[in-house]
Tab-separated table of C-alpha atoms in Angstrom:
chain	number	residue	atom	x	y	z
A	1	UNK	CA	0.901	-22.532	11.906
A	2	UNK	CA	2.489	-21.508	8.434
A	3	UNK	CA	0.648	-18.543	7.444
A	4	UNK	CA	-1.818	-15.867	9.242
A	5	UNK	CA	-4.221	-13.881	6.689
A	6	UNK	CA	-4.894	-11.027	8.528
A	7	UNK	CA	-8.081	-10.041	6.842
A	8	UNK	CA	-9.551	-5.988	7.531
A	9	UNK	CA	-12.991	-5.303	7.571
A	10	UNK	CA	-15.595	-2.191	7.795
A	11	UNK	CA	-18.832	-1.944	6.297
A	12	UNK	CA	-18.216	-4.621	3.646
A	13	UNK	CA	-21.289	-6.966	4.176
A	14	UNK	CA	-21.980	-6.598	0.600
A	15	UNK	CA	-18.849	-8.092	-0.649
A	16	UNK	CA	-17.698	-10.218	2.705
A	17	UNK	CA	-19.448	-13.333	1.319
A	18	UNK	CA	-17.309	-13.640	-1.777
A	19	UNK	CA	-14.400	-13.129	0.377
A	20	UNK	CA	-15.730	-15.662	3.172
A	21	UNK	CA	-16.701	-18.052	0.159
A	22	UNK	CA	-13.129	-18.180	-1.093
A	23	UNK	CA	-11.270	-18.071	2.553
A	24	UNK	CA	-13.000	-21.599	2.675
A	25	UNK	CA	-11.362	-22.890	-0.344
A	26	UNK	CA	-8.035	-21.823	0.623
A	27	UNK	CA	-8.383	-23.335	4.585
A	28	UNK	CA	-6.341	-25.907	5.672
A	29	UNK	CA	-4.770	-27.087	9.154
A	30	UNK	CA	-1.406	-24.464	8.561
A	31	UNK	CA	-3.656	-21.034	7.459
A	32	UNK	CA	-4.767	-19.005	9.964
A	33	UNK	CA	-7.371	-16.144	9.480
A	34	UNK	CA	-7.769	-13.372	11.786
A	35	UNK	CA	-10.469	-11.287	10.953
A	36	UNK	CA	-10.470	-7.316	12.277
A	37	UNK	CA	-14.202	-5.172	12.640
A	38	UNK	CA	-12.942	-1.903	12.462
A	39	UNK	CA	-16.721	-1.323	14.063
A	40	UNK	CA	-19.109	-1.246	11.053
A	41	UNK	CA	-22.529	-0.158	11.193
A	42	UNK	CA	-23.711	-2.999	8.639
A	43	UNK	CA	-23.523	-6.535	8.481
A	44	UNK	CA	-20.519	-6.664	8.565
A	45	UNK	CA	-20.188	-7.938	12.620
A	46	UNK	CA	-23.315	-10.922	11.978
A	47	UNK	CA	-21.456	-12.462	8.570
A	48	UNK	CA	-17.787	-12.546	10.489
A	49	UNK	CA	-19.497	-13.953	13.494
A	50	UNK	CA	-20.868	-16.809	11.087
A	51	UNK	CA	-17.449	-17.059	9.037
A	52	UNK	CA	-15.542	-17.912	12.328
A	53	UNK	CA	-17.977	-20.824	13.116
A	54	UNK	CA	-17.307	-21.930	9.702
A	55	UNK	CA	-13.647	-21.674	9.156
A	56	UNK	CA	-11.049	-23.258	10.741
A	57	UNK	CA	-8.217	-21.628	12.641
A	58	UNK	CA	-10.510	-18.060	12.682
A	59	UNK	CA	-10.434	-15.806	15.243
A	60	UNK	CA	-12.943	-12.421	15.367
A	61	UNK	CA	-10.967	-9.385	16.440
A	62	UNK	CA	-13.988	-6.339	17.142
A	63	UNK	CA	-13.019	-2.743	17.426
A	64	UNK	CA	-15.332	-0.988	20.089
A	65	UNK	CA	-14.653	2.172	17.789
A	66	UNK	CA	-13.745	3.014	14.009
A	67	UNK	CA	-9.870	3.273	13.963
A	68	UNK	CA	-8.668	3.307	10.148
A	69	UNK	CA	-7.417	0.035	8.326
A	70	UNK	CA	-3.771	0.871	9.719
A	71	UNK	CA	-4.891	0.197	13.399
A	72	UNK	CA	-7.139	-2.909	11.725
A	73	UNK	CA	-3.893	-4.396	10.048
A	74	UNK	CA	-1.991	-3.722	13.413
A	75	UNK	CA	-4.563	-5.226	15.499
A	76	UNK	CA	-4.516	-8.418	13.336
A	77	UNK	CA	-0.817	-8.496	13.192
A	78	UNK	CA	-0.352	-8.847	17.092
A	79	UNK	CA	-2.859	-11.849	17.534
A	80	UNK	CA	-1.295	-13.448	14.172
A	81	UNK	CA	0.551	-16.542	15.332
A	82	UNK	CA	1.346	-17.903	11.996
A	83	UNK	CA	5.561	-18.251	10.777
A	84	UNK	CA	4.480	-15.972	7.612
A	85	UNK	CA	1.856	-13.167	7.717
A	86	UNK	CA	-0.504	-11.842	4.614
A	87	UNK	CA	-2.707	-9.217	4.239
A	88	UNK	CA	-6.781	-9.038	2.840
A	89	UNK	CA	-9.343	-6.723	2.269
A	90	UNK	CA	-12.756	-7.737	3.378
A	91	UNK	CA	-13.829	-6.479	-0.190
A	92	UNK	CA	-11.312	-8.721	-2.560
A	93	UNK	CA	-11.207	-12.792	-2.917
A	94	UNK	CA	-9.102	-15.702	-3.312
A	95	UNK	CA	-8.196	-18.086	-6.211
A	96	UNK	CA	-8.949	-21.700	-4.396
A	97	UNK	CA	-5.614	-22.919	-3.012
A	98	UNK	CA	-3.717	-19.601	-3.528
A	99	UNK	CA	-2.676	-19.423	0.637
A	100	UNK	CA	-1.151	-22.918	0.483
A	101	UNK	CA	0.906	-22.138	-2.491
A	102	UNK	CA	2.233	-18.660	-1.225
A	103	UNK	CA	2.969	-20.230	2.658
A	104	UNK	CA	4.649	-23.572	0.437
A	105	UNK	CA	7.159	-20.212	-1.808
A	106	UNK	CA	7.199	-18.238	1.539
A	107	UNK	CA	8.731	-21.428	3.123
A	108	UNK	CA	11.199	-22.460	-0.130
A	109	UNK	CA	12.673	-19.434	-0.025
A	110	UNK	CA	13.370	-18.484	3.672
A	111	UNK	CA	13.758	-14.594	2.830
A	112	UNK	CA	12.255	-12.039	5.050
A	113	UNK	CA	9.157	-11.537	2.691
A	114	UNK	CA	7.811	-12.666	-1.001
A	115	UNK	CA	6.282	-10.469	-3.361
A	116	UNK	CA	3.934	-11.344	-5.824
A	117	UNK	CA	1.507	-10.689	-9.180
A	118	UNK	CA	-2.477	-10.080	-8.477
A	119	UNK	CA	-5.698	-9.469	-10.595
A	120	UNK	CA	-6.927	-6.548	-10.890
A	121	UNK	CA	-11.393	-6.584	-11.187
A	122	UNK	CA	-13.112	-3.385	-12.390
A	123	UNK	CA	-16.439	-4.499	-12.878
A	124	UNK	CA	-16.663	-7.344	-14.564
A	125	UNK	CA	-12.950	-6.692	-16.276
A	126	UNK	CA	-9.844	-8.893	-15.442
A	127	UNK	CA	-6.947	-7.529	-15.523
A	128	UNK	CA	-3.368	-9.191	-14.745
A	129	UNK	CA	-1.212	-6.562	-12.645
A	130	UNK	CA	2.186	-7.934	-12.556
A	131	UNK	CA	5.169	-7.543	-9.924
A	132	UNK	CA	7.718	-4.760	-11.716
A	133	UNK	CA	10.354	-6.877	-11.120
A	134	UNK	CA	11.188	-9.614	-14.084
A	135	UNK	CA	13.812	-11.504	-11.535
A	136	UNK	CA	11.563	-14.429	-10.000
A	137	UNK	CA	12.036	-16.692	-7.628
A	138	UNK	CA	15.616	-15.295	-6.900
A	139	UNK	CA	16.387	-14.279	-3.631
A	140	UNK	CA	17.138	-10.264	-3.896
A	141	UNK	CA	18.001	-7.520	-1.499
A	142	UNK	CA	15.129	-5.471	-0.880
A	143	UNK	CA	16.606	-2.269	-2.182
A	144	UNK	CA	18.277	-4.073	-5.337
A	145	UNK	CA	16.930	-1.937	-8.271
A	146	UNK	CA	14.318	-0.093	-5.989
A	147	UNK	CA	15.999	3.318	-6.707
A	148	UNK	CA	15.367	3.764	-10.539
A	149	UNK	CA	13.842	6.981	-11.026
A	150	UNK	CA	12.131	6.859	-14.406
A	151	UNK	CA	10.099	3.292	-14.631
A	152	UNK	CA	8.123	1.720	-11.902
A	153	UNK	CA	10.105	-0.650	-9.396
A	154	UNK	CA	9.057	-2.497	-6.670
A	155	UNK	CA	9.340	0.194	-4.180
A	156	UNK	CA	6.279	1.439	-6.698
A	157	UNK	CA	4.252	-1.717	-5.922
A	158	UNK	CA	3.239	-1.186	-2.367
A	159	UNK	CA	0.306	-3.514	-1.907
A	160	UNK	CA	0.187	-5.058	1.254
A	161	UNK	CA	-1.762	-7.970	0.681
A	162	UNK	CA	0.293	-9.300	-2.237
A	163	UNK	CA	2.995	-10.869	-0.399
A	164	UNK	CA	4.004	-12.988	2.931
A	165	UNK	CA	6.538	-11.594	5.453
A	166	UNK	CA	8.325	-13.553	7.892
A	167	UNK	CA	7.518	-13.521	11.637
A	168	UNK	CA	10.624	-11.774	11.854
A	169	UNK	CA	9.600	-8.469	10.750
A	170	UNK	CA	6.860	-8.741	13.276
A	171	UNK	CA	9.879	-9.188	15.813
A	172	UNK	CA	11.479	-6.333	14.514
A	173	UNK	CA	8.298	-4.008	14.505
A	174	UNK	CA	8.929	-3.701	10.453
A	175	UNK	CA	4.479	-4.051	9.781
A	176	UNK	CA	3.815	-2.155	11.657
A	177	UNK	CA	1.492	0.403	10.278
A	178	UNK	CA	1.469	4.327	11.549
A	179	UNK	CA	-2.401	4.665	13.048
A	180	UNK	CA	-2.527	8.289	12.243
A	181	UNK	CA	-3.058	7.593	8.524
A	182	UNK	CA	-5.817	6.743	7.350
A	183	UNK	CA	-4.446	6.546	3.371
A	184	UNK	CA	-1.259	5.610	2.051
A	185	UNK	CA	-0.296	4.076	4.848
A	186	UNK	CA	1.359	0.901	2.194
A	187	UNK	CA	3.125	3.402	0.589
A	188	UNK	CA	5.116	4.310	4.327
A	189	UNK	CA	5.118	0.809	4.947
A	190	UNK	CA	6.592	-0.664	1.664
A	191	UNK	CA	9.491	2.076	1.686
A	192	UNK	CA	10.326	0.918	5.466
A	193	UNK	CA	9.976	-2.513	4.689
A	194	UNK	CA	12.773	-1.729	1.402
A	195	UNK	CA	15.028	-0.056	3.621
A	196	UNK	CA	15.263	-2.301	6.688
A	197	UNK	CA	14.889	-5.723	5.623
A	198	UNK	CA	17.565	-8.312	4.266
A	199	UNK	CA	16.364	-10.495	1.936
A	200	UNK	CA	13.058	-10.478	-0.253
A	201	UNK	CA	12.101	-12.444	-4.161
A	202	UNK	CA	9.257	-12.258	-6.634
A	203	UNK	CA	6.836	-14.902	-7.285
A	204	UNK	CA	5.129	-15.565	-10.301
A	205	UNK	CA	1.522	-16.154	-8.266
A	206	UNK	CA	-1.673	-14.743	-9.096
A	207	UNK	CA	-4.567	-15.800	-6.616
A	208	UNK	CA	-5.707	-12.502	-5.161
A	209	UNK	CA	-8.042	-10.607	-6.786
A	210	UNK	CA	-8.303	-6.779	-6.018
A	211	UNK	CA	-11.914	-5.090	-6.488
A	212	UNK	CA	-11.568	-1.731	-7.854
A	213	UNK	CA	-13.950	1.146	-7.699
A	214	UNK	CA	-15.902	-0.272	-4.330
A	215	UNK	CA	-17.920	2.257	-3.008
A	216	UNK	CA	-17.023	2.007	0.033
A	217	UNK	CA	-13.022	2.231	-0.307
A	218	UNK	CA	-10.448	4.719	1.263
A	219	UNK	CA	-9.016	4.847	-2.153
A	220	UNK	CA	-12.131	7.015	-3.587
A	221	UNK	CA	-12.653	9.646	-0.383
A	222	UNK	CA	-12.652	13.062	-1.858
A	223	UNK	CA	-11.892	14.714	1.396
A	224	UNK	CA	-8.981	15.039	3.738
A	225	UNK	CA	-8.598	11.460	4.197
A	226	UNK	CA	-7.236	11.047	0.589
A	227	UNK	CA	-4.310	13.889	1.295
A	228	UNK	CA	-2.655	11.696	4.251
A	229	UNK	CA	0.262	10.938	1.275
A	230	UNK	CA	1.289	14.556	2.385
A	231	UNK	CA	2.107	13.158	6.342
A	232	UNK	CA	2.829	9.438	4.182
A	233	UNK	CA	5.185	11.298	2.005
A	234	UNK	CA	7.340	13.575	4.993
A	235	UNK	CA	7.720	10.218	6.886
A	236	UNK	CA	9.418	8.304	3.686
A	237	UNK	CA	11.608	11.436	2.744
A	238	UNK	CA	12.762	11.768	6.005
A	239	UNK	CA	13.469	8.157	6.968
A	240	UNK	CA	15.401	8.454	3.570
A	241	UNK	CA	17.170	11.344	4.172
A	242	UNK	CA	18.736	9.391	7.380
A	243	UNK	CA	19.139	6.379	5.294
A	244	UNK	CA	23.246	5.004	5.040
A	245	UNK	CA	22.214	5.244	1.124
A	246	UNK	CA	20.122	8.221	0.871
A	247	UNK	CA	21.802	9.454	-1.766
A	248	UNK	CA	20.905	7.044	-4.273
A	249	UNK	CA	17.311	6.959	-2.607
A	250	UNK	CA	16.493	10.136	-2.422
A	251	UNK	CA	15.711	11.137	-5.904
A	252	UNK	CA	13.569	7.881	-6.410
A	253	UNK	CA	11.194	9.219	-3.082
A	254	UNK	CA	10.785	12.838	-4.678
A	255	UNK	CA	9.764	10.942	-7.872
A	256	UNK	CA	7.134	8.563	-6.249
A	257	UNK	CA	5.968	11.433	-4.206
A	258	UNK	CA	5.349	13.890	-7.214
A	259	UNK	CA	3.470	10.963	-8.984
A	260	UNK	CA	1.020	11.362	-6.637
A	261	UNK	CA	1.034	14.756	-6.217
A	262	UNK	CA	0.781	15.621	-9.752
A	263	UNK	CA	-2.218	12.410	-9.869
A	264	UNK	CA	-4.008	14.795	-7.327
A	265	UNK	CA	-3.523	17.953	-9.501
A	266	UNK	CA	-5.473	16.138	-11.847
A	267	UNK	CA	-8.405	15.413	-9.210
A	268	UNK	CA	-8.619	18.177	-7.426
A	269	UNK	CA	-11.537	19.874	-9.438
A	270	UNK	CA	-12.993	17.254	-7.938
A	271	UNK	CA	-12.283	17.941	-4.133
A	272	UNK	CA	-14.632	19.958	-1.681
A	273	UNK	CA	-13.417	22.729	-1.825
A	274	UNK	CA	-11.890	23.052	1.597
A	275	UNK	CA	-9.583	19.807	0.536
A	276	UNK	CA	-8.359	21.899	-2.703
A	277	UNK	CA	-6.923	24.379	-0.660
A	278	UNK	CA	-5.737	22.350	2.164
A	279	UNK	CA	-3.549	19.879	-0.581
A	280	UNK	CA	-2.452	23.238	-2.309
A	281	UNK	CA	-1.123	24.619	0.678
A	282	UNK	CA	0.493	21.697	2.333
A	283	UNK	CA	1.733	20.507	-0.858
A	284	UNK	CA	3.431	24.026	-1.056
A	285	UNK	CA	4.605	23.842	2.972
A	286	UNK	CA	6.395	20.389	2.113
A	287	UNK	CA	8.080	21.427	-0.980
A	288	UNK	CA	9.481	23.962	-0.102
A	289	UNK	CA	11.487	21.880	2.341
A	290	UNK	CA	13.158	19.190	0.603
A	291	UNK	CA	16.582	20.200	-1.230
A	292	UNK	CA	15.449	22.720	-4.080
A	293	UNK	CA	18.214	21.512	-6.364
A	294	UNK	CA	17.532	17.478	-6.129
A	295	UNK	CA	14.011	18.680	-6.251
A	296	UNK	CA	14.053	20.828	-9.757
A	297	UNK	CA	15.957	17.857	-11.353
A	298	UNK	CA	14.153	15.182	-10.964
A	299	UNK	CA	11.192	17.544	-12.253
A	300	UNK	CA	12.978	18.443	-14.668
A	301	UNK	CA	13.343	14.429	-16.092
A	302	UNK	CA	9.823	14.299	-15.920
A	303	UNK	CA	7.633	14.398	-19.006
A	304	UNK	CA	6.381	17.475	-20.232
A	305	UNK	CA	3.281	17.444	-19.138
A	306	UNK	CA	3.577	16.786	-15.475
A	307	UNK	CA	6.602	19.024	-15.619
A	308	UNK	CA	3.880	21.523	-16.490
A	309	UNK	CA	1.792	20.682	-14.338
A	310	UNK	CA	3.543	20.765	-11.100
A	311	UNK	CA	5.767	23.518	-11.738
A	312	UNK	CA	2.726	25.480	-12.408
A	313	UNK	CA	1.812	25.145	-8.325
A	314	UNK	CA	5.674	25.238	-7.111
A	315	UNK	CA	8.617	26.790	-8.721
A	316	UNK	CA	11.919	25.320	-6.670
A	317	UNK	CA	13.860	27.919	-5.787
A	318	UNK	CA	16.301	28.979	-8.405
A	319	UNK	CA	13.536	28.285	-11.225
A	320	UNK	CA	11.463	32.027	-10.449
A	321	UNK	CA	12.469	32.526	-14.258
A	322	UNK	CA	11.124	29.130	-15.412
A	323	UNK	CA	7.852	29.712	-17.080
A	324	UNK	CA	5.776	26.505	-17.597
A	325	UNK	CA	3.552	25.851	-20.978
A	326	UNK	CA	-0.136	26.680	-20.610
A	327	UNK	CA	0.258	26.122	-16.868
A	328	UNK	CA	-2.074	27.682	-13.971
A	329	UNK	CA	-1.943	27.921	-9.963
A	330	UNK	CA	-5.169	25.496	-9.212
């Protein structure tokens, strides 16, 4: 078998068929699919049941309880049996004879994993989301122009399902995801996968298509799901931190991390109001932990605004006389 499409699933019956629909058109005697019920309460469990009959190579992996889309992707992972493995959500779709393509660049290039463009749907809004890295089809190392602190690099492009990685990383327990988050686990997993593989390219495919704004996603909780980047976050700074080149890492984490901090400063009116002052307070607990002076420059090369912004809920320490521009505790 040449590729496994581990595909996650919980209460998605009102998107699976689209997805089912399009698994069809991308079948073929080398794709596997391995579907995961994270145990949903709709109808969900009746249209996989179905799917499996109809497709090829399928396998129906149930969960006898909800355990997050980490321990869904793990659970698919270990029955995978396929050379390369990719990732779906029950809620997005294929472009006919996208898997065949990605196992054929997978297999041309023989690097540990392949990276590659997607479409982004918001309604009924296309839009094409490419790969921030312009070097395609070349084989790269994985941390080769990761570390850039200012624009967006591939370490900033952590989505699990657009890529194939090689049964090796299986071997070497490198996606694996950690089952105690329940979001932004990708964003743990894409740093480890940086910093510990060999070999990795960029290719200039575009078959999966990525449904924003589903009510049902992880990525619009409100609630104390949403602030597992905090735990997400403390794992990648301190697998960093004990990184050979931490040094030239390090900044680039803090960077990615306050992007989402300062995206949730921005939400939190938003937030009950128990999640407000959970995020305030851990976000407070964890800065004041990493080094103060790495931490107030790369800040400080931030634009204005966010500088604002974040310094207005922690001042690194040697900044107490730093006085940000319209700025307010939340």
């Amino acid at each position: 078998m040449k590729l496994t499409s581990v595909i996650a699933c919980y209460n998605v019956a009102p998107y699976l068929p689209d997805c089912i629909a399009t698994l069809k058109r991308n079948a073929g005697t080398d794709i596997e699919f391995v579907f995961v019920d994270d145990n949903s309460t709709d109808d969900t469990p009746r249209l996989l049941e179905e799917a499996v009959h109809a497709l090829p190579n399928s396998t129906l992996i149930r969960h006898s309880e909800n355990r997050g889309v980490s321990a869904t992707r793990n659970s698919g992972t270990a029955r995978a049996g396929g050379e390369y493995i990719t990732y779906l959500d029950g809620d997005d779709w294929l472009a006919p004879g996208y898997y065949p393509r990605l196992a054929a660049a997978a297999a041309d290039l023989g690097t540990d994993f392949i990276k590659v463009d997607h479409i982004r749907v918001t309604g009924t809004r296309r839009t094409l989301c490419r790969a921030p890295e312009h070097r395609r089809r070349q084989v790269l190392h994985p941390l080769d122009g990761v570390a850039i602190e200012q624009r967006e690099t591939m370490i900033d492009y952590p989505n699990t399902w657009s890529g194939a990685y090689s049964r090796r990383l299986v071997d070497s327990g490198l996606l694996t995801f950690d089952p105690a988050l329940r979001t932004c686990e990708d964003r743990h997993w894409t740093w480890r996968l940086h910093m510990n593989a060999t070999s990795y390219a960029v290719v200039g495919l575009d078959g999966l298509r990525y449904r924003r704004d589903v009510r049902t996603s992880l990525t619009r909780a409100v609630d104390d799901r949403q602030l597992d980047f905090l735990p997400a976050f403390e794992n990648v700074i301190n697998e960093v931190a004990s990184h050979p080149m931490s040094e030239h890492l390090l900044p680039k984490a803090i960077r990615s991390f306050l992007g989402i901090v300062h995206h949730h400063i921005e939400q939190v009116s938003g937030y009950q109001r128990s999640t407000a002052r959970h995020f305030c307070r851990r976000y407070r607990q964890f800065a004041a932990t990493l080094p103060q002076d790495l931490f107030a420059d790369v800040i400080h090369r931030m634009d204005e605004r966010r500088r604002n912004r974040l310094l207005s809920m922690y001042r690194p320490k040697g900044l107490s006389m730093y006085r940000p521009k319209g700025g307010r505790r939340p």
